[in-house]
Short mmCIF file of C-alpha atoms in Angstrom, two decimals:
data_model
loop_
_atom_site.label_atom_id
_atom_site.label_comp_id
_atom_site.label_asym_id
_atom_site.label_seq_id
_atom_site.Cartn_x
_atom_site.Cartn_y
_atom_site.Cartn_z
CA MET A 1 -18.55 7.79 21.51
CA ALA A 2 -18.45 11.10 19.65
CA GLU A 3 -19.39 10.98 15.98
CA THR A 4 -18.36 14.24 14.30
CA PRO A 5 -14.80 15.51 14.83
CA SER A 6 -14.48 19.23 15.45
CA ASN A 7 -10.68 19.04 15.46
CA PRO A 8 -9.50 20.21 12.01
CA ASN A 9 -6.40 18.02 12.34
CA TYR A 10 -8.39 14.84 12.86
CA VAL A 11 -8.24 12.53 9.82
CA ARG A 12 -10.87 10.00 8.81
CA TYR A 13 -9.01 7.06 7.29
CA ALA A 14 -10.41 4.33 5.05
CA GLU A 15 -12.92 2.21 6.95
CA PRO A 16 -15.09 -0.83 6.11
CA SER A 17 -18.01 1.58 5.59
CA LEU A 18 -16.48 2.35 2.17
CA ILE A 19 -17.38 -1.14 1.00
CA GLN A 20 -20.69 -1.47 -0.86
CA ARG A 21 -22.60 -4.74 -1.33
CA ASP A 22 -25.45 -3.64 -3.58
CA LEU A 23 -24.05 -4.37 -7.03
CA SER A 24 -27.27 -3.58 -8.90
CA GLY A 25 -25.69 -0.55 -10.55
CA LEU A 26 -22.69 -2.45 -11.90
CA ALA A 27 -22.27 -4.25 -15.21
CA ARG A 28 -23.76 -7.74 -15.48
CA VAL A 29 -20.41 -9.53 -15.33
CA TYR A 30 -19.69 -7.98 -11.93
CA ARG A 31 -23.22 -8.51 -10.57
CA ARG A 32 -23.03 -12.21 -11.41
CA ASN A 33 -19.50 -12.97 -10.21
CA TYR A 34 -18.64 -10.53 -7.41
CA THR A 35 -20.15 -9.59 -4.06
CA LYS A 36 -18.69 -6.25 -2.95
CA PHE A 37 -16.97 -3.17 -4.31
CA ILE A 38 -15.53 0.27 -3.64
CA ASN A 39 -15.74 3.16 -6.07
CA TYR A 40 -12.67 5.38 -6.00
CA PRO A 41 -13.92 8.85 -7.04
CA THR A 42 -12.07 11.06 -9.51
CA GLU A 43 -12.19 14.83 -10.02
CA ASN A 44 -13.99 14.56 -13.37
CA GLY A 45 -17.01 12.95 -11.72
CA GLY A 46 -15.98 9.45 -12.69
CA HIS A 47 -14.69 6.58 -10.62
CA ILE A 48 -12.28 3.67 -10.60
CA LEU A 49 -13.98 0.41 -9.65
CA LEU A 50 -12.48 -2.08 -7.20
CA VAL A 51 -14.69 -5.18 -7.15
CA ALA A 52 -14.15 -8.35 -5.12
CA THR A 53 -15.56 -11.79 -4.41
CA ASP A 54 -16.10 -13.19 -0.93
CA GLY A 55 -12.79 -15.00 -1.41
CA MET A 56 -11.14 -11.62 -0.83
CA SER A 57 -11.51 -10.30 2.71
CA ASP A 58 -12.83 -6.84 3.47
CA GLU A 59 -9.41 -5.93 4.86
CA GLN A 60 -7.75 -6.96 1.60
CA LEU A 61 -10.21 -4.85 -0.37
CA LEU A 62 -9.49 -1.87 1.87
CA ARG A 63 -5.76 -2.39 1.41
CA ALA A 64 -6.24 -2.37 -2.37
CA TYR A 65 -8.10 0.93 -2.03
CA ASN A 66 -5.31 2.34 0.13
CA ILE A 67 -2.60 1.34 -2.34
CA LEU A 68 -4.51 2.91 -5.23
CA ASP A 69 -5.00 6.06 -3.17
CA PHE A 70 -1.28 6.11 -2.38
CA TYR A 71 -0.43 5.90 -6.07
CA LEU A 72 -2.86 8.71 -6.92
CA THR A 73 -2.00 11.04 -4.02
CA ASP A 74 -0.10 14.15 -5.07
CA VAL A 75 3.59 14.32 -4.15
CA PRO A 76 4.53 18.02 -3.89
CA GLY A 77 7.77 18.86 -5.66
CA SER A 78 7.92 15.66 -7.71
CA GLN A 79 8.46 15.94 -11.45
CA TYR A 80 5.39 14.01 -12.61
CA GLY A 81 3.40 13.41 -9.43
CA SER A 82 2.79 16.90 -8.03
CA ASP A 83 -0.73 16.90 -9.51
CA LYS A 84 -2.14 13.48 -10.41
CA THR A 85 -5.63 14.70 -11.26
CA ALA A 86 -5.15 13.98 -14.97
CA VAL A 87 -3.85 10.47 -14.26
CA ALA A 88 -6.85 9.60 -12.08
CA ASN A 89 -9.27 11.18 -14.56
CA ALA A 90 -7.72 9.19 -17.40
CA MET A 91 -8.14 5.99 -15.41
CA ALA A 92 -11.84 6.72 -14.95
CA ASP A 93 -12.30 7.73 -18.59
CA ASN A 94 -10.49 4.59 -19.78
CA GLY A 95 -12.63 2.32 -17.62
CA ALA A 96 -10.03 1.12 -15.12
CA VAL A 97 -11.28 -1.78 -12.99
CA LEU A 98 -9.41 -3.80 -10.37
CA VAL A 99 -10.93 -7.27 -9.97
CA LEU A 100 -10.12 -9.10 -6.75
CA PRO A 101 -11.06 -12.81 -6.81
CA GLY A 102 -10.23 -15.57 -4.36
CA GLY A 103 -7.49 -18.14 -4.84
CA ALA A 104 -4.34 -17.53 -6.85
CA ASP A 105 -3.48 -16.86 -10.47
CA GLY A 106 -4.19 -20.12 -12.30
CA ASP A 107 -5.92 -21.61 -9.25
CA SER A 108 -9.01 -19.53 -8.60
CA PRO A 109 -12.68 -20.51 -8.46
CA ILE A 110 -13.62 -17.54 -10.63
CA ARG A 111 -14.30 -18.03 -14.32
CA ASN A 112 -11.81 -16.49 -16.72
CA ARG A 113 -14.52 -14.55 -18.53
CA ALA A 114 -15.34 -12.81 -15.25
CA LEU A 115 -11.84 -11.32 -15.04
CA GLN A 116 -12.77 -8.12 -16.84
CA GLY A 117 -10.18 -5.76 -15.39
CA GLN A 118 -6.75 -5.91 -13.80
CA PRO A 119 -6.74 -9.03 -11.57
CA LEU A 120 -5.23 -9.30 -8.10
CA TYR A 121 -5.81 -12.62 -6.30
CA ALA A 122 -6.45 -13.17 -2.58
CA LEU A 123 -3.57 -15.61 -2.06
CA GLU A 124 -1.18 -13.09 -3.61
CA PHE A 125 -2.22 -10.16 -1.43
CA PRO A 126 -1.57 -10.51 2.33
CA THR A 127 -2.51 -7.67 4.64
CA GLU A 128 0.09 -5.96 6.82
CA GLY A 129 0.62 -7.90 10.02
CA SER A 130 -0.87 -11.14 8.68
CA VAL A 131 1.06 -14.40 9.09
CA ALA A 132 2.08 -14.37 5.42
CA TYR A 133 3.28 -10.76 5.70
CA VAL A 134 5.24 -11.22 8.92
CA ASN A 135 6.78 -14.52 7.79
CA ASN A 136 7.64 -13.19 4.31
CA ASP A 137 5.83 -16.17 2.80
CA TYR A 138 6.80 -15.99 -0.86
CA GLU A 139 4.41 -18.86 -1.59
CA GLN A 140 1.87 -16.07 -1.07
CA ARG A 141 4.11 -13.39 -2.52
CA ASP A 142 2.54 -9.95 -2.17
CA ALA A 143 1.69 -8.81 -5.69
CA GLY A 144 -0.39 -5.85 -4.57
CA LEU A 145 2.04 -3.05 -5.40
CA GLU A 146 2.78 -4.64 -8.77
CA GLU A 147 -0.73 -5.37 -9.99
CA ILE A 148 -2.31 -2.13 -8.84
CA PHE A 149 0.49 -0.10 -10.43
CA HIS A 150 -0.07 -2.08 -13.65
CA MET A 151 -3.61 -0.66 -13.63
CA VAL A 152 -2.40 2.89 -12.96
CA HIS A 153 0.21 2.51 -15.70
CA ASP A 154 -2.09 0.97 -18.33
CA TYR A 155 -5.11 3.21 -17.78
CA GLY A 156 -3.71 6.42 -16.31
CA ILE A 157 -0.05 7.04 -17.10
CA GLY A 158 -0.19 5.49 -20.55
CA THR A 159 1.99 2.85 -22.19
CA LYS A 160 3.45 2.04 -25.58
CA TYR A 161 0.01 1.13 -26.92
CA THR A 162 -2.43 2.78 -24.48
CA GLU A 163 -3.18 6.47 -24.06
CA GLY A 164 -2.68 8.22 -20.75
CA ALA A 165 -1.94 11.52 -19.09
CA LEU A 166 1.85 10.97 -18.95
CA GLN A 167 2.40 8.88 -22.07
CA THR A 168 4.88 11.29 -23.65
CA THR A 169 6.67 12.23 -20.42
CA TYR A 170 6.89 9.79 -17.51
CA GLN A 171 6.20 6.75 -19.70
CA ALA A 172 9.00 7.88 -22.03
CA GLU A 173 11.40 7.98 -19.06
CA ILE A 174 10.28 4.50 -17.98
CA ALA A 175 10.87 3.25 -21.52
CA ARG A 176 14.42 4.62 -21.55
CA ALA A 177 15.20 3.02 -18.18
CA THR A 178 13.73 -0.28 -19.37
CA ALA A 179 15.90 -0.26 -22.49
CA ASN A 180 18.95 0.53 -20.36
CA SER A 181 18.14 -2.31 -17.95
CA LEU A 182 17.91 -4.82 -20.78
CA ALA A 183 21.04 -3.56 -22.52
CA ASN A 184 23.04 -3.86 -19.30
CA SER A 185 21.50 -7.10 -17.97
CA LEU A 186 19.93 -5.35 -14.98
CA TRP A 187 16.46 -6.78 -15.57
CA GLY A 188 15.07 -9.70 -17.55
CA ASN A 189 17.80 -12.01 -16.33
CA GLY A 190 17.31 -15.76 -16.10
CA ASP A 191 16.94 -18.96 -18.06
CA SER A 192 15.37 -19.54 -21.46
CA GLY A 193 11.90 -19.33 -19.91
CA VAL A 194 12.58 -15.80 -18.71
CA LYS A 195 14.01 -14.83 -22.08
CA SER A 196 10.91 -16.20 -23.80
CA TRP A 197 8.71 -14.21 -21.40
CA ILE A 198 10.67 -11.03 -22.14
CA SER A 199 10.15 -11.64 -25.86
CA GLU A 200 6.41 -12.04 -25.32
CA LEU A 201 6.29 -8.82 -23.30
CA ASP A 202 8.12 -7.00 -26.07
CA GLN A 203 5.65 -8.22 -28.68
CA GLU A 204 2.62 -7.17 -26.64
CA GLY A 205 4.11 -3.84 -25.54
CA SER A 206 4.34 -4.65 -21.82
CA LEU A 207 8.07 -4.46 -21.14
CA GLU A 208 7.90 -1.12 -19.37
CA GLN A 209 5.02 -2.17 -17.12
CA GLU A 210 6.87 -5.24 -15.85
CA TYR A 211 10.19 -3.45 -15.46
CA ILE A 212 8.85 -0.56 -13.37
CA ALA A 213 6.89 -3.03 -11.21
CA SER A 214 10.15 -4.83 -10.42
CA VAL A 215 11.75 -1.53 -9.45
CA LEU A 216 8.77 -0.61 -7.27
CA ASP A 217 8.78 -3.89 -5.38
CA SER A 218 12.47 -3.65 -4.52
CA TYR A 219 12.28 0.09 -3.80
CA TYR A 220 9.66 -0.44 -1.09
CA GLY A 221 11.39 -3.46 0.43
CA TYR A 222 9.22 -6.30 -0.83
CA TRP A 223 12.14 -8.54 -1.80
CA GLY A 224 14.44 -7.78 1.12
CA GLY A 225 13.25 -10.86 3.01
CA TRP A 226 13.75 -13.26 0.09
CA THR A 227 16.82 -15.44 0.66
CA GLU A 228 16.91 -17.73 -2.37
CA ALA A 229 18.92 -15.39 -4.62
CA ASP A 230 20.65 -12.03 -4.61
CA GLY A 231 18.21 -10.15 -6.84
CA GLY A 232 14.59 -9.08 -6.68
CA MET A 233 11.42 -10.25 -8.46
CA TRP A 234 12.46 -13.92 -8.44
CA ASP A 235 16.02 -12.84 -9.38
CA ILE A 236 14.85 -11.37 -12.68
CA TYR A 237 15.95 -7.94 -11.41
CA VAL A 238 19.48 -7.20 -10.21
CA ALA A 239 18.30 -5.17 -7.22
CA LYS A 240 16.75 -6.66 -4.09
CA ILE A 241 16.55 -3.55 -1.88
CA ARG A 242 16.54 0.22 -2.44
CA GLN A 243 20.28 0.59 -1.95
CA ASP A 244 20.85 -2.03 -4.67
CA ILE A 245 18.73 -0.05 -7.11
CA GLU A 246 20.65 3.12 -6.38
CA GLN A 247 23.95 1.30 -6.90
CA HIS A 248 23.16 -0.87 -9.92
CA ASP A 249 20.22 0.82 -11.66
CA PRO A 250 20.32 4.58 -11.01
CA MET A 251 17.93 5.24 -13.90
CA GLY A 252 15.38 2.98 -12.21
CA ALA A 253 16.04 4.54 -8.81
CA ALA A 254 15.30 7.99 -10.24
CA LEU A 255 11.91 6.92 -11.62
CA ILE A 256 10.14 6.30 -8.33
CA PRO A 257 10.46 9.73 -6.64
CA GLN A 258 9.54 11.37 -9.95
CA PHE A 259 5.98 10.14 -9.35
CA LEU A 260 5.69 8.60 -5.88
CA SER A 261 6.61 9.34 -2.30
CA GLU A 262 9.78 7.76 -0.92
CA THR A 263 7.65 6.31 1.88
CA ILE A 264 4.32 4.47 1.93
CA THR A 265 1.92 7.10 3.20
CA TYR A 266 -1.44 5.35 3.46
CA MET A 267 -2.78 4.25 6.86
CA ALA A 268 -1.67 0.61 7.10
CA ARG A 269 -4.33 -1.52 8.78
CA ILE A 270 -2.54 -4.17 10.84
CA ASP A 271 -4.25 -7.55 10.62
CA PRO A 272 -6.75 -8.05 13.50
CA GLU A 273 -5.20 -11.44 14.29
CA PHE A 274 -1.80 -9.87 14.86
CA SER A 275 -0.48 -9.98 18.42
CA GLY A 276 2.83 -8.76 19.76
CA THR A 277 4.53 -5.57 18.63
CA PHE A 278 4.44 -4.45 15.01
CA GLU A 279 7.85 -3.05 14.13
CA MET A 280 8.27 -0.14 11.72
CA SER A 281 12.05 0.28 12.00
CA PHE A 282 14.42 -2.02 10.16
CA ASP A 283 15.64 -4.95 12.22
CA ALA A 284 17.56 -7.73 10.47
CA SER A 285 16.14 -10.25 12.95
CA ASN A 286 12.61 -9.35 11.73
CA PRO A 287 12.89 -9.57 7.92
CA TYR A 288 9.37 -8.21 7.38
CA THR A 289 10.79 -4.84 8.47
CA HIS A 290 12.39 -4.57 5.03
CA LYS A 291 8.81 -3.60 4.07
CA SER A 292 7.42 -2.00 7.21
CA ARG A 293 10.38 0.39 7.52
CA TYR A 294 8.85 2.44 4.70
CA LEU A 295 5.43 2.74 6.35
CA VAL A 296 4.63 6.09 7.94
CA ASN A 297 1.19 5.42 9.42
CA ALA A 298 -0.26 2.31 11.04
CA ARG A 299 -3.27 1.27 13.08
CA LEU A 300 -3.97 -1.82 15.14
CA LEU A 301 -7.27 -3.61 14.51
CA GLY A 302 -9.35 -6.07 16.49
CA ASP A 303 -9.26 -6.60 20.22
CA LEU A 304 -5.95 -8.35 20.90
CA PRO A 305 -3.51 -6.56 23.22
CA SER A 306 -0.63 -5.55 20.97
CA GLY A 307 1.73 -2.72 20.19
CA ILE A 308 3.48 -0.61 17.57
CA ASN A 309 7.05 0.61 17.48
CA GLY A 310 7.29 3.47 15.00
CA ASN A 311 10.29 4.72 13.06
CA ASP A 312 12.12 7.98 12.41
CA HIS A 313 9.38 9.32 10.15
CA ASP A 314 6.57 11.51 11.46
CA ASN A 315 4.20 8.67 12.28
CA VAL A 316 0.45 8.73 12.86
CA LEU A 317 -0.41 5.66 14.94
CA LEU A 318 -3.74 4.28 16.14
CA GLY A 319 -4.41 1.60 18.71
CA ASN A 320 -7.31 -0.84 18.87
CA PHE A 321 -9.94 -1.53 21.54
CA ALA A 322 -7.50 -3.46 23.75
CA ASP A 323 -4.52 -2.34 25.80
CA ASN A 324 -1.67 -1.17 23.57
CA MET A 325 1.98 -0.22 23.91
CA ILE A 326 2.80 2.47 21.35
CA ASP A 327 6.31 3.89 20.94
CA GLY A 328 6.77 6.53 18.26
CA LYS A 329 10.57 6.26 18.32
CA GLY A 330 12.09 9.17 16.35
CA GLY A 331 10.24 11.85 14.42
CA ASN A 332 7.27 14.00 15.39
CA ASP A 333 4.64 11.39 16.17
CA VAL A 334 0.88 11.47 16.70
CA VAL A 335 -1.41 8.93 18.34
CA GLN A 336 -4.98 9.46 17.18
CA TYR A 337 -8.03 8.34 19.18
CA PRO A 338 -11.62 7.88 17.91
CA VAL A 339 -13.10 9.69 20.92
CA ALA A 340 -13.27 13.13 22.47
CA SER A 341 -10.61 14.06 24.99
CA SER A 342 -13.26 14.14 27.73
CA GLU A 343 -13.83 10.40 27.27
CA VAL A 344 -10.36 9.37 28.44
CA VAL A 345 -8.11 9.83 31.44
CA ILE A 346 -4.56 10.91 30.63
CA THR A 347 -1.73 10.54 33.12
CA ARG A 348 2.00 11.06 32.83
CA SER A 349 4.81 9.34 34.69
CA ALA A 350 8.57 9.02 34.36
CA THR A 351 8.10 6.14 31.91
CA GLY A 352 5.64 7.82 29.56
CA ILE A 353 1.97 8.64 29.08
CA GLN A 354 -1.03 6.46 29.86
CA VAL A 355 -4.42 6.93 28.18
CA THR A 356 -7.42 5.04 29.57
CA GLY A 357 -10.99 4.98 28.29
CA ALA A 358 -13.96 2.68 27.77
CA ASP A 359 -13.53 2.65 23.99
CA VAL A 360 -9.73 2.62 23.83
CA GLY A 361 -8.54 0.35 26.63
CA THR A 362 -5.40 1.38 28.45
CA ASP A 363 -2.57 2.56 26.22
CA SER A 364 1.01 3.17 27.28
CA LEU A 365 2.71 5.76 25.08
CA LYS A 366 6.38 6.61 24.64
CA ASN A 367 8.08 9.12 22.34
CA ILE A 368 4.72 10.57 21.27
CA GLU A 369 4.55 14.31 20.66
CA THR A 370 0.80 14.75 20.06
CA LEU A 371 -2.37 13.06 21.31
CA ARG A 372 -5.15 13.66 18.79
CA PHE A 373 -8.83 13.47 19.69
CA PHE A 374 -12.11 14.32 17.97
CA ASP A 375 -12.13 17.74 19.62
CA VAL A 376 -8.52 18.76 20.20
CA ASP A 377 -4.82 18.03 19.79
CA ILE A 378 -2.97 17.77 23.10
CA SER A 379 0.78 18.31 23.11
CA ALA A 380 2.58 15.69 25.17
CA SER A 381 4.93 18.40 26.43
CA SER A 382 1.97 20.14 28.10
CA LEU A 383 1.07 17.14 30.26
#
């Protein structure tokens, strides 16, 4: 298999090789309580630490890295996210750390004094394509978007009581939307327990962090599969899906594209135990597609024969080592292979394109515009 791509369009996505297991250079609390980490580099020469126990899988750690990278990737044309260098630098300067222990919040084997950073627990962080993800198991509710954005907010953007690169701008807009949501019963709804929690948040200066996290979760579809109430975030927020936010909370709806992309742009790593076809277009009969509809890029892992159906975005899709069925659907779609074009046989028939090779299996492709290899892009129309 070729090692060094000569194709300038070829993209190296996050791989397990990012994970380090020599913790000797980390602080004592991390050396004693954690087993692996990734350093996310920043332009000022610093880094943001993501550190995990063995209770958190390597795939979960990589997903945390991908979500952080998504949050810190520039969004051209956005009001506050067109250049996020200062946000990332502030996070490094302020000592941002994401700690990833096993178990769940309140039921984890890790000691409380070892939680020096923003925590995200293994049983609250399923990977794409896992059983919990596909079944929308809210007993293992995915808190990844929420908790990682808390870290970006607290250490990079800035909050009521913490300094950051956007404290007087984006944070001020979030604060106004939060106040509006409370004044109009859009967020913070519920029984006396919820009201008490809101009061505690107000006293500690965390209202804005929790409000924007609720908006984020609903905006990217993470409550669309929840059937126990009409709202999102355990019915604390009036909006369950993006259209609800736009209808009921337009100030909240405006916040997300001011800083983030309207789609999830990292390369989603589909759980290696997944079999079947991973769907990226909304289908009411597959409620997990409330989430996956906003993915742009996805790759199959492991060695189980499986497939991907893309969506109307310009997808980049990767198969695994087995035989795969990959349908790009709409958009201008790419299938990328970790080999040179000379290492595969490509044939075309009336039903689509077939790619066969020792390291890629036999893939059947439909609605794919570009085949990308280490050495060259091949246009499907030229075959």
